[in-house]
Short mmCIF file of C-alpha atoms and ligand atoms in Angstrom, two decimals:
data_model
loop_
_atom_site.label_atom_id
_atom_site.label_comp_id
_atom_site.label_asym_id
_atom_site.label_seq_id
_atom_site.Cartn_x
_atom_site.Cartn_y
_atom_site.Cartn_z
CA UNK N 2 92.47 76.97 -35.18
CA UNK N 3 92.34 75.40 -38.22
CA UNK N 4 89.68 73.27 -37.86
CA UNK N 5 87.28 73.21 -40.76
CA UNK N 6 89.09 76.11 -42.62
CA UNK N 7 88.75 76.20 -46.25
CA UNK N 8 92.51 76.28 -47.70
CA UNK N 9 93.74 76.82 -51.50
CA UNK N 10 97.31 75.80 -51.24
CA UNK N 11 98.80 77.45 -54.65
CA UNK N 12 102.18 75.63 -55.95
CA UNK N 13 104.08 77.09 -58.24
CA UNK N 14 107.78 75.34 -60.46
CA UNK N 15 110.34 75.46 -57.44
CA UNK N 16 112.21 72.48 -56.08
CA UNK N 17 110.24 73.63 -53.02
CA UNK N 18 107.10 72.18 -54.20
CA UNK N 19 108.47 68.57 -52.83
CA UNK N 20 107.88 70.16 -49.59
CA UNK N 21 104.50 71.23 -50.40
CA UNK N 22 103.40 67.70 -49.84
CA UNK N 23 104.30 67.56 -46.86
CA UNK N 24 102.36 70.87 -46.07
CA UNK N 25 99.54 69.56 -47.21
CA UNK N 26 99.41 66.59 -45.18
CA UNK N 27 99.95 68.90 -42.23
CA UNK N 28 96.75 71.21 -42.89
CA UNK N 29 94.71 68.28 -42.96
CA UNK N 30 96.06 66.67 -39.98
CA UNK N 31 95.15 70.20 -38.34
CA UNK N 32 91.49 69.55 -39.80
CA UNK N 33 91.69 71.96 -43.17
CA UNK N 34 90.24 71.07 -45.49
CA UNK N 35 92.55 71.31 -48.92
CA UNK N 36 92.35 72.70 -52.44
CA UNK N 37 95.48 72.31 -54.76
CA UNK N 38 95.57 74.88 -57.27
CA UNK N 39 98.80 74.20 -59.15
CA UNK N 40 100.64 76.54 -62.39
CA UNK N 41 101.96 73.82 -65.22
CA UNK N 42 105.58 74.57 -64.06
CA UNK N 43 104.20 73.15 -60.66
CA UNK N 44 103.42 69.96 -61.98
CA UNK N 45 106.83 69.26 -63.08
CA UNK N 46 107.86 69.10 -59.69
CA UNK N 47 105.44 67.16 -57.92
CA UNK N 48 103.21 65.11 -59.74
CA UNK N 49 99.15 66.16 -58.72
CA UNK N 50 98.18 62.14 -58.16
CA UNK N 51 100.60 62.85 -55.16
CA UNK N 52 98.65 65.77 -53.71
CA UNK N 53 95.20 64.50 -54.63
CA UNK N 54 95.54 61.93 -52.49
CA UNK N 55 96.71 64.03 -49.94
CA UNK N 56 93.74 66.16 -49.70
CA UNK N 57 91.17 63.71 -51.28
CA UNK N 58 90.23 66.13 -54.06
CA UNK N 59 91.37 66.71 -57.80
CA UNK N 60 93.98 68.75 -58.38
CA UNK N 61 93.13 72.19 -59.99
CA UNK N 62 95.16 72.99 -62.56
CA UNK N 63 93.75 74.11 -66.28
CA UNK N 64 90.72 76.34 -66.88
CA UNK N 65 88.88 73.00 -68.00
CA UNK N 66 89.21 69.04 -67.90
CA UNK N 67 90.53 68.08 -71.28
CA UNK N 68 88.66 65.38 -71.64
CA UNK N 69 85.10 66.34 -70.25
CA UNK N 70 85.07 69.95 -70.67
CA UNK N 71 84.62 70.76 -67.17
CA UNK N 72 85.28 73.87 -66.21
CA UNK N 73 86.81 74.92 -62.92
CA UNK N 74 85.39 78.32 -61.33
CA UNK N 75 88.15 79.96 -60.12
CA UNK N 76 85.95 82.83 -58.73
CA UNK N 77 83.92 79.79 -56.80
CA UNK N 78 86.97 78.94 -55.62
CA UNK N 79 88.03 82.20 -54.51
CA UNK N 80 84.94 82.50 -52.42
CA UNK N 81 84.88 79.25 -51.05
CA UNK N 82 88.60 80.02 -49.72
CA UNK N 83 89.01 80.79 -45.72
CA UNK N 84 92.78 81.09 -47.03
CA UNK N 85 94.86 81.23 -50.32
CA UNK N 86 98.17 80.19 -49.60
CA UNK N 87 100.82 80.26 -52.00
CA UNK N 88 104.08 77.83 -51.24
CA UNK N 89 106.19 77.93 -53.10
CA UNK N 90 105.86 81.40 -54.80
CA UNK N 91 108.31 81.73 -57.43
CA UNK N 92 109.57 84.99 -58.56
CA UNK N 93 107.57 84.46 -61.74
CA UNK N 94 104.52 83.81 -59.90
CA UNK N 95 104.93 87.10 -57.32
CA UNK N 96 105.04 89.26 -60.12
CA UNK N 97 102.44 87.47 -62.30
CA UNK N 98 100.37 88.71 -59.14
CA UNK N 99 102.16 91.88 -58.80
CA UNK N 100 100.58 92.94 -62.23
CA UNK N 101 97.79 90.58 -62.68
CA UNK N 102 98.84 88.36 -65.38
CA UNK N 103 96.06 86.25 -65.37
CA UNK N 104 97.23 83.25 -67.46
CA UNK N 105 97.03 80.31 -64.99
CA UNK N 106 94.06 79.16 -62.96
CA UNK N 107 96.53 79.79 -60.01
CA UNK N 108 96.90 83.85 -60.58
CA UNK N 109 92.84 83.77 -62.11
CA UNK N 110 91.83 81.89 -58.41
CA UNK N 111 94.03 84.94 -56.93
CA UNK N 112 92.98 87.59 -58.40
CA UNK N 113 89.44 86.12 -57.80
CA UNK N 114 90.48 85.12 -53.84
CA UNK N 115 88.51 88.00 -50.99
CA UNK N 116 90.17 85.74 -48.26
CA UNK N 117 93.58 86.51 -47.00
CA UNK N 118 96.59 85.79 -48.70
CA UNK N 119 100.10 84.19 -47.85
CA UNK N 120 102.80 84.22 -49.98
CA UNK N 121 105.82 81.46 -49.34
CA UNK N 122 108.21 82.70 -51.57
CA UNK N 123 111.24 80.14 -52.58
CA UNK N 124 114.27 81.08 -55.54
CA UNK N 125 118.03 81.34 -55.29
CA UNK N 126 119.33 83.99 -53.09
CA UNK N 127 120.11 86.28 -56.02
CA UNK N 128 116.64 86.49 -57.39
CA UNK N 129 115.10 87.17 -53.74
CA UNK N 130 117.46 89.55 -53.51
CA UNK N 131 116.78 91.58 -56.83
CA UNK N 132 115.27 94.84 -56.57
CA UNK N 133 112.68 93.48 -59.03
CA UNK N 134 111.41 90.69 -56.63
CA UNK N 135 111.68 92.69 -53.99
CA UNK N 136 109.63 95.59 -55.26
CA UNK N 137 107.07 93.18 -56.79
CA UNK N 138 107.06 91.73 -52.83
CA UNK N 139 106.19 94.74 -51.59
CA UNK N 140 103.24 95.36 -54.12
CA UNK N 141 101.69 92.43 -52.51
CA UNK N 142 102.13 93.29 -49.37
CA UNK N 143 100.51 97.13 -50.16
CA UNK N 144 97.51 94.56 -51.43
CA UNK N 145 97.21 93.30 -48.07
CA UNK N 146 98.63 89.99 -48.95
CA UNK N 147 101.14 88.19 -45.82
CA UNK N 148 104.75 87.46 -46.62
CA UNK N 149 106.10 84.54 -45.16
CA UNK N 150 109.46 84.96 -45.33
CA UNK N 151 112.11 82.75 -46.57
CA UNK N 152 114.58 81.34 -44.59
CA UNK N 153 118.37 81.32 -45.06
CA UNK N 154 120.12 77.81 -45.10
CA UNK N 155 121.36 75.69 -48.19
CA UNK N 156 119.64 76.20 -51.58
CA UNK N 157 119.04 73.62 -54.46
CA UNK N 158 121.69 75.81 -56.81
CA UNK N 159 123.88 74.73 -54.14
CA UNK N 160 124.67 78.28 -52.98
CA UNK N 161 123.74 79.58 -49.42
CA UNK N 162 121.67 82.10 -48.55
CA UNK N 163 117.98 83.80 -48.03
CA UNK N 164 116.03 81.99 -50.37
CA UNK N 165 114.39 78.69 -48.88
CA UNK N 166 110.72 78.31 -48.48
CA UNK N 167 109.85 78.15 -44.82
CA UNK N 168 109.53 75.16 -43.78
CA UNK N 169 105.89 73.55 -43.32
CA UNK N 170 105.55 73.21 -39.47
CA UNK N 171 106.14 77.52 -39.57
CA UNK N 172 103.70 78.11 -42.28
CA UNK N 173 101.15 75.74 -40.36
CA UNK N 174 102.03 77.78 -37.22
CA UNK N 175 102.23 81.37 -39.07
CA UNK N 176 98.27 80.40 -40.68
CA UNK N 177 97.38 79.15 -36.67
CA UNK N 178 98.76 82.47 -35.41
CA UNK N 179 96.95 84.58 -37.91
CA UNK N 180 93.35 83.20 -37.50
CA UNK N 181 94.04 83.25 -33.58
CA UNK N 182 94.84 86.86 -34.29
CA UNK N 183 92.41 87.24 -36.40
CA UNK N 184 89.28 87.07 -34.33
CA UNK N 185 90.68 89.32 -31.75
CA UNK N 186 89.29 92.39 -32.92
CA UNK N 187 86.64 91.50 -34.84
CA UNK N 188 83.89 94.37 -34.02
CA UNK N 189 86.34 96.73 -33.45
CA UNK N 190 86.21 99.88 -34.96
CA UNK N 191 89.58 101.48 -34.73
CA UNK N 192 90.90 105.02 -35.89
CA UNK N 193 94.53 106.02 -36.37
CA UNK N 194 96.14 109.74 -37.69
CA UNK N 195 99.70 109.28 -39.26
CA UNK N 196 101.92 111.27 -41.32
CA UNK N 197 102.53 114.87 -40.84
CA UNK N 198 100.48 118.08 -41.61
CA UNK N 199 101.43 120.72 -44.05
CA UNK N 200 100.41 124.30 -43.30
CA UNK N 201 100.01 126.28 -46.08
CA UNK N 202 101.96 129.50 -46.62
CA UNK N 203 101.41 130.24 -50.52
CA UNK N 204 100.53 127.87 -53.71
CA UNK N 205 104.01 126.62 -53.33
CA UNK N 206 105.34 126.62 -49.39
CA UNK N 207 104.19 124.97 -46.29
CA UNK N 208 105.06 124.50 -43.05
CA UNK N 209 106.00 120.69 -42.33
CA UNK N 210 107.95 118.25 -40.09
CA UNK N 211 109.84 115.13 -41.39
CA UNK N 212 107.05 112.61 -40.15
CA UNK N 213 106.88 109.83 -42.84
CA UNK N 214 103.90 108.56 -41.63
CA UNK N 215 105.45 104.61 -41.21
CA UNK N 216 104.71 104.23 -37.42
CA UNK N 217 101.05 105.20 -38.17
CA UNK N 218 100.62 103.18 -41.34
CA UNK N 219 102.24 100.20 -39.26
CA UNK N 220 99.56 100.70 -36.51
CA UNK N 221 96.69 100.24 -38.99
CA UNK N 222 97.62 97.39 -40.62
CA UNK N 223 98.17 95.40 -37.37
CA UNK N 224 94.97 96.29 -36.35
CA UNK N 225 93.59 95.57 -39.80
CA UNK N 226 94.91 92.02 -39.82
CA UNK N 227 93.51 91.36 -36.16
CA UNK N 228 89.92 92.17 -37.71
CA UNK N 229 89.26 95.38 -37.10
CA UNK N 230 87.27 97.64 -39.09
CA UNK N 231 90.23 100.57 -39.55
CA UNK N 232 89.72 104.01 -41.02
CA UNK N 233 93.40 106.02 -41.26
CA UNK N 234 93.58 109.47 -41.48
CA UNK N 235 96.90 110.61 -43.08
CA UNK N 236 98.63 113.61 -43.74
CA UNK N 237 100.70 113.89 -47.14
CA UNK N 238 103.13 110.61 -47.11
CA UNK N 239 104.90 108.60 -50.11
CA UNK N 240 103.18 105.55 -48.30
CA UNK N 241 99.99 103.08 -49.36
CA UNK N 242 98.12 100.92 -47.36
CA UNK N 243 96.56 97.71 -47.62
CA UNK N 244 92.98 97.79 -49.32
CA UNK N 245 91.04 96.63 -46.31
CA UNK N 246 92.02 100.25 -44.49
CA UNK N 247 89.41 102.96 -45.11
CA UNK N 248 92.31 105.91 -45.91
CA UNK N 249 91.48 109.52 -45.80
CA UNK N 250 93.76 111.59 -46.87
CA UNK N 251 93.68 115.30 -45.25
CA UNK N 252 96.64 117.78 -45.46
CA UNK N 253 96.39 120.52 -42.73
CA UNK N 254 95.88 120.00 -38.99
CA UNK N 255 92.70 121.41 -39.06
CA UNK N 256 91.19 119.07 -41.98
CA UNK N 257 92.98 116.31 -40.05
CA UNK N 258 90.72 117.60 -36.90
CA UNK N 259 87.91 117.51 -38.82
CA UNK N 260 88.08 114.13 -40.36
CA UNK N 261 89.40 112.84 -36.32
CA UNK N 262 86.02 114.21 -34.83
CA UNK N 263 83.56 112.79 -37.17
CA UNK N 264 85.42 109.10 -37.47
CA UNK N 265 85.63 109.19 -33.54
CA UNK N 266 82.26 109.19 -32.78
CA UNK N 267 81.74 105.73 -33.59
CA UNK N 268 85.48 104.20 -33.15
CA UNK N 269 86.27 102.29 -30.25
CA UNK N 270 90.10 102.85 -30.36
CA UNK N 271 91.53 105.71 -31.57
CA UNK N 272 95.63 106.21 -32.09
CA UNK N 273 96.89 109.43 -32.46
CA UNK N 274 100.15 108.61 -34.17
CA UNK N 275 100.20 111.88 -36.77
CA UNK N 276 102.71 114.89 -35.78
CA UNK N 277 100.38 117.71 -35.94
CA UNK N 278 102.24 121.43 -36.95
CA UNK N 279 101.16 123.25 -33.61
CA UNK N 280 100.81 126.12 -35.75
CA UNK N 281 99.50 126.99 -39.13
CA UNK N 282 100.24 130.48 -41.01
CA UNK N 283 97.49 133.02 -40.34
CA UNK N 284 97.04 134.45 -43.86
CA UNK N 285 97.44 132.62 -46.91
CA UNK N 286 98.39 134.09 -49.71
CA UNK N 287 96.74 133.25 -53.12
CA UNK N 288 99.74 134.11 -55.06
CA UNK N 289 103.50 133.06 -54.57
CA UNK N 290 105.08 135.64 -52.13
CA UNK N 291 108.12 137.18 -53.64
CA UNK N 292 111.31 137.62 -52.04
CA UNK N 293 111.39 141.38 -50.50
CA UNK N 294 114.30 141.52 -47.81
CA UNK N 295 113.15 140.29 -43.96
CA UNK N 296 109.63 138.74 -43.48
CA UNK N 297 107.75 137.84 -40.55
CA UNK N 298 105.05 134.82 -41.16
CA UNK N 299 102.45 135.32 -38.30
CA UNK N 300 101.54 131.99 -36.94
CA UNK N 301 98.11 131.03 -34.86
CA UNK N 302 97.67 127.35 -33.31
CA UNK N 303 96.72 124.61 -34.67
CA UNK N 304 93.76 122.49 -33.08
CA UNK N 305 95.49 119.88 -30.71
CA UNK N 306 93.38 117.14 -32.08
CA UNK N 307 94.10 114.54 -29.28
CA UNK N 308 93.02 117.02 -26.49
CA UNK N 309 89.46 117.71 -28.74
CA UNK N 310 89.01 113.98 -28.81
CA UNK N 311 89.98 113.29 -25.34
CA UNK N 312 87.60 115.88 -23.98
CA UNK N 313 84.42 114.48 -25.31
CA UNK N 314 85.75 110.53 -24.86
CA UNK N 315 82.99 107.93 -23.88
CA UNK N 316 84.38 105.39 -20.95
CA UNK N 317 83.72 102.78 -23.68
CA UNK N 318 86.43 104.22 -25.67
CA UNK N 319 90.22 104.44 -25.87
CA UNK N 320 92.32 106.73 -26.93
CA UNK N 321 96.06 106.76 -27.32
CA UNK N 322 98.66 109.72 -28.33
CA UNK N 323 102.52 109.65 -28.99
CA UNK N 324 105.07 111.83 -27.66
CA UNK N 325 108.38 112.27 -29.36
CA UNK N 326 110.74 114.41 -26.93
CA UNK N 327 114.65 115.55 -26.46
CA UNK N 328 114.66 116.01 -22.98
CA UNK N 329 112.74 115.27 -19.55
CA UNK N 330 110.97 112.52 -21.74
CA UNK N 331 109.07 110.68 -19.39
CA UNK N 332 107.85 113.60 -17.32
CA UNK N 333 106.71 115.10 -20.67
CA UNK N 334 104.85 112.62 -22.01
CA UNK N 335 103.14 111.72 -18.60
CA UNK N 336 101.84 115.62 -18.41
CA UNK N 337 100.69 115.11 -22.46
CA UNK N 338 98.66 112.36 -20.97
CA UNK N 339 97.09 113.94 -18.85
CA UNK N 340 95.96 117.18 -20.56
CA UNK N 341 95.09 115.55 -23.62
CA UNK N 342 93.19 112.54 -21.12
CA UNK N 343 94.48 109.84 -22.94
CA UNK N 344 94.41 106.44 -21.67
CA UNK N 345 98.18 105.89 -22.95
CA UNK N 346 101.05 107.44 -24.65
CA UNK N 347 104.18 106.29 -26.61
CA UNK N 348 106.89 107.67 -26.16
CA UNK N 349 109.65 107.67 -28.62
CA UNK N 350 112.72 109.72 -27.89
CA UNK N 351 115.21 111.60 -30.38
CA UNK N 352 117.80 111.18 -28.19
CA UNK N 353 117.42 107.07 -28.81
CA UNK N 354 119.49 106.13 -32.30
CA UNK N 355 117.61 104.52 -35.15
CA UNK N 356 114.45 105.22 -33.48
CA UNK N 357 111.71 107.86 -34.49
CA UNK N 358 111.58 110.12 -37.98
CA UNK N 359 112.54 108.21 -40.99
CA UNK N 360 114.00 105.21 -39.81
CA UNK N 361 112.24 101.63 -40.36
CA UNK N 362 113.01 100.98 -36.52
CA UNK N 363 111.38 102.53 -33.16
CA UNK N 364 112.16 102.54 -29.23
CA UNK N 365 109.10 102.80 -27.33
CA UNK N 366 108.41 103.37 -24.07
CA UNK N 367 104.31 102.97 -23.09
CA UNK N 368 103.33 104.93 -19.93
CA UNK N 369 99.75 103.91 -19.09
CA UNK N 370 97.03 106.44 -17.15
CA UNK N 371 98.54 105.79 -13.44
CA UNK N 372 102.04 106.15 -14.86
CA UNK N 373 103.12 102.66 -15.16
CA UNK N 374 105.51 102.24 -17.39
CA UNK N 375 106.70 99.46 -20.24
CA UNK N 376 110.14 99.82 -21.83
CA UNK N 377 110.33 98.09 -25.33
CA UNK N 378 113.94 97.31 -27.17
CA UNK N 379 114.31 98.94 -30.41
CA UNK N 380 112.65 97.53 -33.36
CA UNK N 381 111.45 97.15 -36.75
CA UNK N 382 108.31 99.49 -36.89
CA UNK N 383 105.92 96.59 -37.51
CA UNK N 384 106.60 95.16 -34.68
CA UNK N 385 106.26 98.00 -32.50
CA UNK N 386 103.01 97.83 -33.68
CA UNK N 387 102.27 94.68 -32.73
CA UNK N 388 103.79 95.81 -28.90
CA UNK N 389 100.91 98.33 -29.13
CA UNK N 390 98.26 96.87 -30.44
CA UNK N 391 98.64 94.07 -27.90
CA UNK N 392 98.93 96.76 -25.22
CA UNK N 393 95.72 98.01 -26.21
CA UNK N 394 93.83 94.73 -26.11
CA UNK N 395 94.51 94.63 -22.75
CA UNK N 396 92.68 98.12 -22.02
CA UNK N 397 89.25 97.29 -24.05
CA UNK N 398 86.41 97.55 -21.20
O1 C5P G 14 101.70 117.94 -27.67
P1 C5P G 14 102.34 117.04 -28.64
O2 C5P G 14 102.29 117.53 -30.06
O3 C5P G 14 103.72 116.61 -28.29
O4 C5P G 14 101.45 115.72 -28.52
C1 C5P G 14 101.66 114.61 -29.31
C2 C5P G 14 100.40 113.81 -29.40
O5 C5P G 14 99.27 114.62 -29.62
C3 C5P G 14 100.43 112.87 -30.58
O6 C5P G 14 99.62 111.77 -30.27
C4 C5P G 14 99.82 113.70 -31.69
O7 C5P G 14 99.28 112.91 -32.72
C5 C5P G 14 98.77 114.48 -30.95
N1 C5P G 14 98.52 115.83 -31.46
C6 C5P G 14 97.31 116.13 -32.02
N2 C5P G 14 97.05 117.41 -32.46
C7 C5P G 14 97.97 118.37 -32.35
C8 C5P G 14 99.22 118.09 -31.77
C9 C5P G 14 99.46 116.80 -31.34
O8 C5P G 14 96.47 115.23 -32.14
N3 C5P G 14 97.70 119.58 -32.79
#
């Protein structure tokens, strides 16, 4: 998988970066080929006559060669990349590219990079743990960039805890994985709704549900990172997504109906992950309504955007829904199926705990178009996502 892959490995000052040696040597057994970029703090921990001869190339380090004024293109390198890789990632270096403080070739090569990144990150358990790192962690991963998580074990301070870079052999297998992945749906348009709808009542009120919109936002980035070409339609959510998702960002059922029809025509997937208001006020009024005793809102239905899709769907194409229920879940969802003529649906229940609205978990069940059924465990949202983007693999014609 790895074969002939153009890799920047990016080390940064942790004792970690003895390791990065050693990481090297595997990318190169696995046929990479290997560009050092290293930050001056690097360097104090492994020396770069170490890792040049390693990956038979100088070491990048300085915006020029001291002595023969060379300078070294980090936006050549940034092309050239298949992969940036960055182990270890101090917390210095994750926010450096958190903000953009460009003031190392490492961060300029970066910020430069259009191939994916990976971010090894390795400090004491305390600074992993800070809500600075962590925030700054999940800038990068709203960039699109791949965390490679630390592992827990000893640490250099000689504390214990979650901290340690992961170890070479997983971030060899964790860059195999990905570019396995990563061809899988190249060519594949996909289109997902998330998030909820608001219905408008005045300037100030609207009918909406608690829907946060992660299950949805989950779904698109999975497919993003297999290759697919992903356009997300999402109703008002505190939420971003990674740059390589084409967002559109509606706010009422029936904008979200309009964007679904016009996107579908030329997706090959669709996942219909938003929770729709099945009803929408029928007057809107231009001006706050003041309080005046009893009121009646009069409500008309909403489009049921799954059902509009599903009744023009090509053969060629799939589409999926969701069904969140209380009671008689399975027989519900398998009659949603049908009348919206999807080729699955998920179905979470609200009777499972730390599933559904809110929550960073989910319990799925899949029921598929004859009514075969998959049960999943509960767990985190992301990889639910990966349970249903896999499912859906095995449905493309
Ligand atoms: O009928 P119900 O709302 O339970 O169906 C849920 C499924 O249908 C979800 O996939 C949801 O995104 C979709 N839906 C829709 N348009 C609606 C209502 C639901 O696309 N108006």
């Amino acid at each position: 998988m790895l074969k002939g892959k153009h890799i920047i490995l990016g080390i940064t000052g942790s004792i970690a970066a003895y390791k990065a040696a050693y990481l090297t040597r595997l990318l190169i057994k696995k046929g990479a080929e290997v560009q050092i970029v290293i930050t001056p703090s690097g360097k104090e921990f492994i020396t770069p006559v170490t890792l040049s001869a390693l990956t038979g190339k100088p070491v990048v380090s300085e915006f020029f060669t001291a002595n023969t004024g060379e300078w070294h293109s980090h936006v050549d390198l940034g092309l050239w990349a298949d992969a940036m890789v960055i182990a270890p990632a101090t917390a210095s270096t994750i926010a450096k590219m958190a903000t953009g403080v460009a003031d190392n070739m490492l961060i300029t090569t970066y910020l430069s990079a259009k191939a994916p990144v990976f971010v090894a990150p390795a400090m004491d358990l305390d600074m992993y743990k800070h809500p600075s790192t962590q925030a700054n962690l999940k800038t990068l991963q709203s960039f699109g960039n791949q965390i490679i998580e630390p592992a827990s074990g000893f640490l250099a301070s000689g504390l214990e805890g979650k901290g340690r870079m992961e170890e070479p052999e997983n971030i060899v297998a964790y860059l195999e994985n990905y570019f396995a992945k990563g061809q899988k749906y190249a060519g594949k348009k996909v289109m997902v709704t998330a998030g909820p709808t608001y219905e408008k009542i005045d300037p100030v009120r609207f009918i909406g549900n608690h829907s946060t919109g992660k299950m949805g936002y989950a779904i698109a980035e999975e497919f993003a990172s297999q290759g697919a070409e992903v356009t997300l339609i999402s109703g008002p959510v505190n939420l971003s997504c990674s740059t390589k998702i084409n967002r559109i960002n509606v706010t009422t059922a029936v904008e979200m109906c309009q964007a679904a029809q016009e996107e579908f025509v030329n997706a090959d997937i669709a996942v219909m992950c938003a929770a729709v208001a099945d009803y929408a006020p029928k007057q809107y009024s231009q001006t706050k309504i003041k309080r005046s005793g009893e009121m009646t809102i009069e409500l008309v239905p909403n489009p049921d955007i799954a059902a509009t899709l599903g009744a023009v769907k090509r053969d060629s194409q799939i589409l999926a829904g969701f069904a969140l229920e209380t009671n008689n879940e399975e027989i519900n969802a398998q009659a949603k199926l049908e009348k919206k003529n999807l080729d699955y649906i998920v179905l979470n229940s609200l009777a499972d705990k730390e599933a559904c609205f809110g929550y960073d978990t989910n319990k799925i069940t899949i029921i598929g178009r004859e009514g075969e059924k998959q049960n999943f465990p509960l767990k985190d949202k992301k990889e639910v996502a990966k349970d249903i983007v896999e499912y859906t693999y095995k449905l493309i014609k």
